[in-house]
Tab-separated table of C-alpha atoms and ligand atoms in Angstrom:
chain	number	residue	atom	x	y	z
A	1	MET	CA	154.667	179.818	135.714
A	2	HIS	CA	154.290	182.343	132.908
A	3	VAL	CA	153.650	181.112	129.364
A	4	LYS	CA	152.990	182.739	126.012
A	5	ALA	CA	151.784	181.070	122.836
A	6	SER	CA	150.846	182.378	119.443
A	7	ALA	CA	149.195	180.913	116.359
A	8	PRO	CA	148.557	182.284	112.873
A	9	GLY	CA	145.379	183.087	111.001
A	10	LYS	CA	144.759	181.643	107.561
A	11	ALA	CA	143.612	182.488	104.077
A	12	ILE	CA	142.215	180.017	101.578
A	13	LEU	CA	143.912	180.323	98.188
A	14	PHE	CA	141.840	177.745	96.306
A	15	GLY	CA	138.971	175.343	96.854
A	16	GLU	CA	136.600	176.820	99.466
A	17	HIS	CA	133.057	175.456	99.302
A	18	ALA	CA	134.198	172.577	97.067
A	19	VAL	CA	136.046	171.276	100.142
A	20	VAL	CA	132.632	170.680	101.757
A	21	TYR	CA	132.016	168.035	99.046
A	22	GLY	CA	135.271	166.195	99.638
A	23	LYS	CA	137.394	168.210	97.209
A	24	PRO	CA	140.878	169.498	98.111
A	25	ALA	CA	141.721	173.071	99.112
A	26	ILE	CA	144.940	175.070	99.336
A	27	ALA	CA	145.342	177.458	102.260
A	28	MET	CA	148.168	179.364	103.850
A	29	ALA	CA	148.928	180.472	107.368
A	30	ILE	CA	149.255	184.247	107.323
A	31	SER	CA	151.730	186.496	109.073
A	32	LYS	CA	149.062	187.761	111.492
A	33	ARG	CA	149.124	185.887	114.781
A	34	SER	CA	146.915	185.725	117.830
A	35	CYS	CA	148.923	185.785	121.071
A	36	VAL	CA	147.832	184.277	124.378
A	37	GLU	CA	149.614	184.812	127.699
A	38	VAL	CA	148.803	182.711	130.782
A	39	LEU	CA	149.805	183.692	134.324
A	40	GLU	CA	148.949	182.562	137.811
A	41	GLY	CA	145.472	183.778	138.722
A	42	SER	CA	144.890	187.043	140.523
A	43	THR	CA	141.616	185.435	141.761
A	44	SER	CA	140.334	181.865	141.938
A	45	ASN	CA	138.468	182.406	138.651
A	46	ILE	CA	139.676	182.478	135.074
A	47	ASN	CA	140.096	186.105	134.119
A	48	VAL	CA	140.354	186.889	130.427
A	49	ASN	CA	141.477	190.198	128.984
A	50	ILE	CA	141.345	190.544	125.198
A	51	LYS	CA	143.226	193.767	124.919
A	52	ASP	CA	142.830	194.698	121.268
A	53	LEU	CA	139.075	194.027	121.272
A	54	GLY	CA	138.500	195.707	124.635
A	55	ILE	CA	136.886	192.570	126.083
A	56	ARG	CA	137.191	191.611	129.737
A	57	GLY	CA	135.529	188.525	131.091
A	58	CYS	CA	135.496	186.136	133.970
A	59	ILE	CA	134.883	182.426	133.490
A	60	ASP	CA	133.556	180.257	136.286
A	61	PHE	CA	135.239	177.001	135.303
A	62	ASN	CA	132.914	174.699	137.262
A	63	SER	CA	129.581	176.121	136.119
A	64	GLY	CA	130.849	177.237	132.708
A	65	ALA	CA	129.308	180.678	133.321
A	66	ILE	CA	130.891	183.499	131.336
A	67	ILE	CA	130.542	186.895	132.957
A	68	SER	CA	131.236	189.830	130.676
A	69	ASP	CA	129.317	192.911	129.606
A	70	SER	CA	131.045	193.073	126.229
A	71	PRO	CA	128.779	192.687	123.185
A	72	LYS	CA	131.585	190.686	121.527
A	73	LYS	CA	131.897	188.206	124.390
A	74	GLY	CA	131.134	185.239	122.062
A	75	ILE	CA	134.866	184.707	121.641
A	76	LEU	CA	135.073	183.792	125.355
A	77	LYS	CA	133.217	180.541	124.557
A	78	TYR	CA	136.249	179.417	122.518
A	79	ILE	CA	138.479	180.238	125.493
A	80	LEU	CA	136.277	178.294	127.928
A	81	GLU	CA	136.092	175.202	125.707
A	82	SER	CA	139.847	175.366	125.036
A	83	ILE	CA	140.682	175.578	128.730
A	84	LYS	CA	138.392	172.648	129.528
A	85	LYS	CA	140.665	170.434	127.393
A	86	VAL	CA	143.841	171.067	129.372
A	87	HIS	CA	143.114	172.704	132.725
A	88	ASP	CA	141.948	171.653	136.166
A	89	GLY	CA	140.054	174.838	136.984
A	90	SER	CA	142.485	176.702	139.257
A	91	GLY	CA	142.596	180.490	138.901
A	92	ILE	CA	144.566	181.819	135.935
A	93	ASP	CA	144.827	185.134	134.163
A	94	ILE	CA	144.756	185.034	130.372
A	95	ASN	CA	145.765	188.016	128.245
A	96	ILE	CA	145.013	187.834	124.543
A	97	ASP	CA	145.773	189.923	121.482
A	98	VAL	CA	143.718	188.620	118.568
A	99	ASN	CA	145.574	190.708	115.914
A	100	ILE	CA	143.451	189.192	113.106
A	101	PRO	CA	140.248	190.840	111.828
A	102	ILE	CA	137.442	188.825	113.417
A	103	GLY	CA	134.602	187.264	111.432
A	104	GLY	CA	136.325	187.892	108.117
A	105	GLY	CA	137.110	184.281	107.223
A	106	LEU	CA	140.732	184.704	108.303
A	107	GLY	CA	140.640	182.071	111.004
A	108	SER	CA	140.759	184.384	114.020
A	109	SER	CA	138.712	182.053	116.238
A	110	ALA	CA	140.897	179.077	115.276
A	111	ALA	CA	144.085	181.041	115.970
A	112	VAL	CA	142.822	182.085	119.407
A	113	THR	CA	141.690	178.520	120.136
A	114	VAL	CA	144.980	176.921	119.053
A	115	ALA	CA	147.077	179.470	120.954
A	116	THR	CA	144.923	179.128	124.094
A	117	ILE	CA	145.174	175.323	124.108
A	118	ALA	CA	148.938	175.578	123.574
A	119	ALA	CA	149.480	178.227	126.265
A	120	VAL	CA	147.277	176.672	128.941
A	121	SER	CA	148.653	173.157	128.340
A	122	ALA	CA	152.231	174.454	128.605
A	123	TYR	CA	151.259	176.367	131.777
A	124	ASN	CA	150.088	173.029	133.220
A	125	GLU	CA	153.247	171.295	131.936
A	126	ILE	CA	151.217	169.103	129.615
A	127	ASP	CA	153.310	168.331	126.554
A	128	LEU	CA	150.921	168.205	123.591
A	129	LYS	CA	151.972	167.148	120.119
A	130	GLU	CA	150.882	169.354	117.205
A	131	GLU	CA	148.341	166.773	116.097
A	132	GLU	CA	146.781	166.776	119.567
A	133	ILE	CA	146.556	170.586	119.594
A	134	ALA	CA	144.937	170.509	116.118
A	135	LYS	CA	142.499	167.789	117.197
A	136	TYR	CA	141.451	169.556	120.414
A	137	ALA	CA	141.117	172.875	118.610
A	138	HIS	CA	138.867	171.350	115.974
A	139	GLU	CA	136.741	169.782	118.712
A	140	VAL	CA	136.440	173.198	120.385
A	141	GLU	CA	135.256	174.783	117.114
A	142	LEU	CA	132.722	171.992	116.692
A	143	VAL	CA	131.302	172.546	120.182
A	144	VAL	CA	131.110	176.339	119.822
A	145	GLN	CA	130.062	176.612	116.161
A	146	LYS	CA	128.181	173.305	115.824
A	147	SER	CA	129.852	172.727	112.435
A	148	ALA	CA	133.399	173.462	111.307
A	149	SER	CA	135.845	171.899	108.902
A	150	PRO	CA	139.292	171.167	110.354
A	151	LEU	CA	140.865	173.513	107.823
A	152	ASP	CA	141.326	176.597	110.033
A	153	THR	CA	142.609	174.769	113.090
A	154	THR	CA	144.935	172.588	110.995
A	155	ILE	CA	146.551	175.547	109.217
A	156	SER	CA	146.837	177.522	112.438
A	157	THR	CA	148.567	174.621	114.199
A	158	TYR	CA	151.007	173.570	111.483
A	159	GLY	CA	151.564	176.867	109.619
A	160	GLY	CA	152.907	177.037	106.074
A	161	LEU	CA	151.149	176.424	102.818
A	162	ILE	CA	148.920	173.396	102.937
A	163	TYR	CA	147.099	171.245	100.418
A	164	LEU	CA	144.284	169.785	102.423
A	165	GLU	CA	141.760	167.106	101.704
A	166	THR	CA	138.701	166.885	103.919
A	167	ASN	CA	140.269	164.183	106.000
A	168	ALA	CA	142.696	166.190	108.163
A	169	GLU	CA	145.152	163.281	108.101
A	170	ASP	CA	145.740	163.963	104.427
A	171	ILE	CA	147.465	167.315	104.890
A	172	VAL	CA	150.352	167.945	102.544
A	173	GLN	CA	152.763	170.826	103.133
A	174	LEU	CA	153.668	172.514	99.850
A	175	ASN	CA	157.304	173.302	100.478
A	176	ILE	CA	158.288	176.281	98.395
A	177	ASP	CA	161.394	178.398	98.757
A	178	TYR	CA	159.803	181.684	97.682
A	179	ASP	CA	157.114	183.861	99.251
A	180	ILE	CA	153.574	184.249	97.983
A	181	PRO	CA	152.860	187.935	98.553
A	182	VAL	CA	149.146	188.432	99.005
A	183	VAL	CA	146.888	191.258	100.008
A	184	ILE	CA	143.746	190.539	101.950
A	185	GLY	CA	140.865	192.933	101.540
A	186	TYR	CA	138.093	192.732	104.098
A	187	THR	CA	134.754	194.418	104.576
A	188	ASP	CA	132.937	195.223	107.776
A	189	THR	CA	130.085	193.007	106.548
A	190	ARG	CA	130.405	189.515	107.984
A	191	GLY	CA	129.488	186.388	106.063
A	192	ASP	CA	127.842	183.572	107.996
A	193	THR	CA	129.807	180.463	106.961
A	194	GLY	CA	127.087	178.009	108.043
A	195	LYS	CA	124.361	179.805	106.108
A	196	LEU	CA	126.525	180.196	102.997
A	197	VAL	CA	127.472	176.511	102.981
A	198	GLU	CA	123.767	175.689	103.311
A	199	ALA	CA	122.830	178.090	100.487
A	200	VAL	CA	125.307	176.364	98.152
A	201	ARG	CA	123.933	172.980	99.195
A	202	ILE	CA	120.374	174.075	98.362
A	203	ARG	CA	121.464	175.451	94.987
A	204	ARG	CA	123.231	172.154	94.309
A	205	ASP	CA	120.099	170.175	95.267
A	206	ILE	CA	117.978	172.265	92.894
A	207	TYR	CA	120.454	172.271	89.970
A	208	PRO	CA	122.701	169.228	90.529
A	209	GLU	CA	123.680	168.911	86.878
A	210	ILE	CA	124.789	172.530	86.771
A	211	ILE	CA	126.356	172.969	90.214
A	212	ASN	CA	128.226	169.638	90.433
A	213	PRO	CA	130.346	170.443	87.365
A	214	LEU	CA	131.212	173.822	88.951
A	215	ILE	CA	132.399	172.031	92.073
A	216	ASN	CA	134.347	169.571	89.921
A	217	SER	CA	135.916	172.507	88.058
A	218	ILE	CA	137.030	174.037	91.361
A	219	GLU	CA	138.684	170.715	92.166
A	220	LEU	CA	140.526	170.810	88.827
A	221	ILE	CA	141.587	174.414	89.494
A	222	THR	CA	142.966	173.447	92.919
A	223	GLU	CA	144.926	170.523	91.425
A	224	GLU	CA	146.309	172.714	88.638
A	225	ALA	CA	147.088	175.509	91.120
A	226	LYS	CA	149.067	173.077	93.272
A	227	GLN	CA	151.319	172.342	90.290
A	228	ALA	CA	151.526	176.019	89.292
A	229	ILE	CA	152.532	176.987	92.857
A	230	LEU	CA	155.178	174.251	93.014
A	231	GLU	CA	156.562	175.509	89.659
A	232	ASN	CA	156.289	179.190	90.765
A	233	ASP	CA	154.257	179.901	87.635
A	234	LYS	CA	152.851	183.255	88.754
A	235	LYS	CA	150.729	183.948	85.679
A	236	ARG	CA	148.991	180.578	85.913
A	237	VAL	CA	148.371	180.974	89.673
A	238	GLY	CA	146.775	184.390	89.044
A	239	GLU	CA	144.604	183.149	86.184
A	240	LEU	CA	143.427	180.167	88.200
A	241	MET	CA	142.454	182.500	91.054
A	242	ASN	CA	140.375	184.578	88.667
A	243	ILE	CA	138.598	181.487	87.310
A	244	ASN	CA	138.014	180.222	90.855
A	245	HIS	CA	136.451	183.584	91.721
A	246	GLY	CA	134.062	183.323	88.772
A	247	LEU	CA	132.935	179.896	89.949
A	248	LEU	CA	132.403	181.119	93.523
A	249	ASP	CA	130.280	183.908	92.070
A	250	ALA	CA	128.295	181.279	90.162
A	251	LEU	CA	127.800	179.343	93.405
A	252	GLY	CA	126.108	182.469	94.785
A	253	VAL	CA	128.519	183.552	97.526
A	254	ASN	CA	129.736	186.819	96.014
A	255	THR	CA	128.628	190.290	97.107
A	256	LYS	CA	128.941	193.728	95.517
A	257	GLU	CA	131.605	194.757	98.065
A	258	LEU	CA	133.666	191.618	97.490
A	259	SER	CA	133.340	192.007	93.736
A	260	ASN	CA	134.460	195.639	93.945
A	261	MET	CA	137.554	194.652	95.922
A	262	VAL	CA	138.364	191.779	93.538
A	263	TYR	CA	138.321	194.105	90.509
A	264	THR	CA	139.984	196.993	92.336
A	265	ALA	CA	142.879	194.639	93.159
A	266	ARG	CA	143.205	193.436	89.556
A	267	ASN	CA	143.100	197.009	88.206
A	268	ALA	CA	145.805	198.000	90.695
A	269	GLY	CA	148.147	195.303	89.378
A	270	ALA	CA	147.255	192.077	91.185
A	271	CYS	CA	148.066	188.995	89.123
A	272	GLY	CA	144.820	187.365	90.302
A	273	SER	CA	142.159	187.884	92.948
A	274	LYS	CA	139.198	186.063	94.405
A	275	ILE	CA	136.922	185.680	97.389
A	276	THR	CA	138.689	183.896	100.221
A	277	GLY	CA	136.635	181.849	102.679
A	278	ALA	CA	132.885	181.514	102.717
A	279	GLY	CA	132.019	184.813	100.974
A	280	GLY	CA	128.786	186.719	101.597
A	281	GLY	CA	130.874	189.505	103.154
A	282	GLY	CA	134.241	188.764	104.690
A	283	SER	CA	137.393	188.858	102.621
A	284	ILE	CA	139.103	188.656	99.266
A	285	ILE	CA	142.634	187.608	98.491
A	286	ALA	CA	144.804	189.202	95.824
A	287	TYR	CA	148.015	187.634	94.547
A	288	CYS	CA	150.565	190.397	94.058
A	289	PRO	CA	154.004	189.100	92.992
A	290	GLY	CA	154.655	192.480	91.330
A	291	GLY	CA	154.229	194.365	94.615
A	292	THR	CA	151.485	194.863	97.157
A	293	GLY	CA	151.608	198.639	97.788
A	294	ASN	CA	149.296	199.802	94.973
A	295	VAL	CA	146.747	197.084	95.698
A	296	ILE	CA	146.654	197.919	99.413
A	297	SER	CA	146.192	201.654	98.713
A	298	ALA	CA	143.476	201.016	96.122
A	299	ILE	CA	141.426	198.717	98.390
A	300	ASN	CA	141.936	201.011	101.389
A	301	GLU	CA	140.106	203.769	99.534
A	302	THR	CA	136.797	202.016	100.176
A	303	GLU	CA	137.461	198.980	102.416
A	304	ASN	CA	140.321	197.597	104.528
A	305	ALA	CA	143.461	195.856	103.305
A	306	LEU	CA	146.419	194.133	104.884
A	307	LYS	CA	149.547	192.487	103.513
A	308	ALA	CA	149.886	188.855	104.493
A	309	ASP	CA	152.908	186.716	103.746
A	310	ILE	CA	152.967	182.989	104.401
A	311	SER	CA	153.730	182.204	108.025
A	312	LYS	CA	155.947	179.116	107.945
A	313	GLU	CA	155.558	178.903	111.694
A	314	GLY	CA	152.395	177.405	113.126
A	315	VAL	CA	151.679	177.348	116.840
A	316	LYS	CA	154.591	178.542	118.968
A	317	ILE	CA	155.009	178.312	122.731
A	318	THR	CA	157.372	180.380	124.882
A	319	THR	CA	157.771	179.496	128.553
A	320	LEU	CA	159.042	182.562	130.413
A	321	HIS	CA	159.606	180.993	133.863
B	1	LIG	O1	135.040	181.758	105.797
B	1	LIG	P1	135.770	180.626	106.409
B	1	LIG	O2	137.194	180.908	106.644
B	1	LIG	O3	135.068	180.076	107.602
B	1	LIG	O4	135.852	179.477	105.293
B	1	LIG	C1	134.818	178.626	105.009
B	1	LIG	C2	135.282	177.634	103.985
B	1	LIG	C3	134.156	176.769	103.463
B	1	LIG	O5	134.735	175.897	102.516
B	1	LIG	C4	133.085	177.604	102.782
B	1	LIG	C5	133.494	175.965	104.574
B	1	LIG	C6	134.376	174.936	105.219
B	1	LIG	O6	133.988	174.494	106.322
B	1	LIG	O7	135.397	174.508	104.663
């Protein structure tokens, strides 16, 4: 048996941080996909080769020991927990291409987790429904990260553009017949999602009467943005992004590098731009219906940029034989 599966990364368009307090968010699956290939084992262990990150590792399924001398071997924990959901422990070889900048709030760990669960389950001829893949993947993130919202794993499984309320059963696909061209700018500085969520919580505890209205405003922005997206009102979408960015700054999750990228994108012609994800490092998103080229070049002068269209396709499995 030889199986391949892939799953997309994600970018949050509206609502991060507010989503922690039960508010909705809008996120899209991006056209960058992690790919996982599963083959019969060359040994009785589980051998993992993450080609683009230069990571090789060996997982002892029974003891859960991960043997690897790579400094970035943390990602192998996601693989181990994913395999545990759908595998009996026989030797398999797993080849992975992550293809998504890691640690930048673009859902790379979720994409790898979703694709691994899909590939290994198909290898074992276990027919999982999308909701089961999403559920298992969220459980894996919870075990490895201790806390995680279902947002990343949901988007990666289903693909598309999603309006999500904290309860993963409330996902709503926003079906649009046009693309949302965005540029993602990312720094080499990583934001720690857990710490940033905690920092916002502390700020909210100290200044509840100031911070709660900001969170409520983000909710209103997300609701208004949903309408603007459905009506393809580009100007309104861009303006709402800019307001959302200002509120994220007020919540304390902005950095100088993120701010520079946000304004660089606007000056280069983006209709709107904001932090995407937890902030504190990580990534920004710029909405560029007028063209992405100038924005990519401008951000690339100091940081890194990539073009990311909506990936309508979520997790995808290909059985080769
Ligand atoms: O940076 P990311 O992609 O992990 O996004 C975090 C989004 C938050 O709303 C800040 C936290 C969450 O769990 O939803």
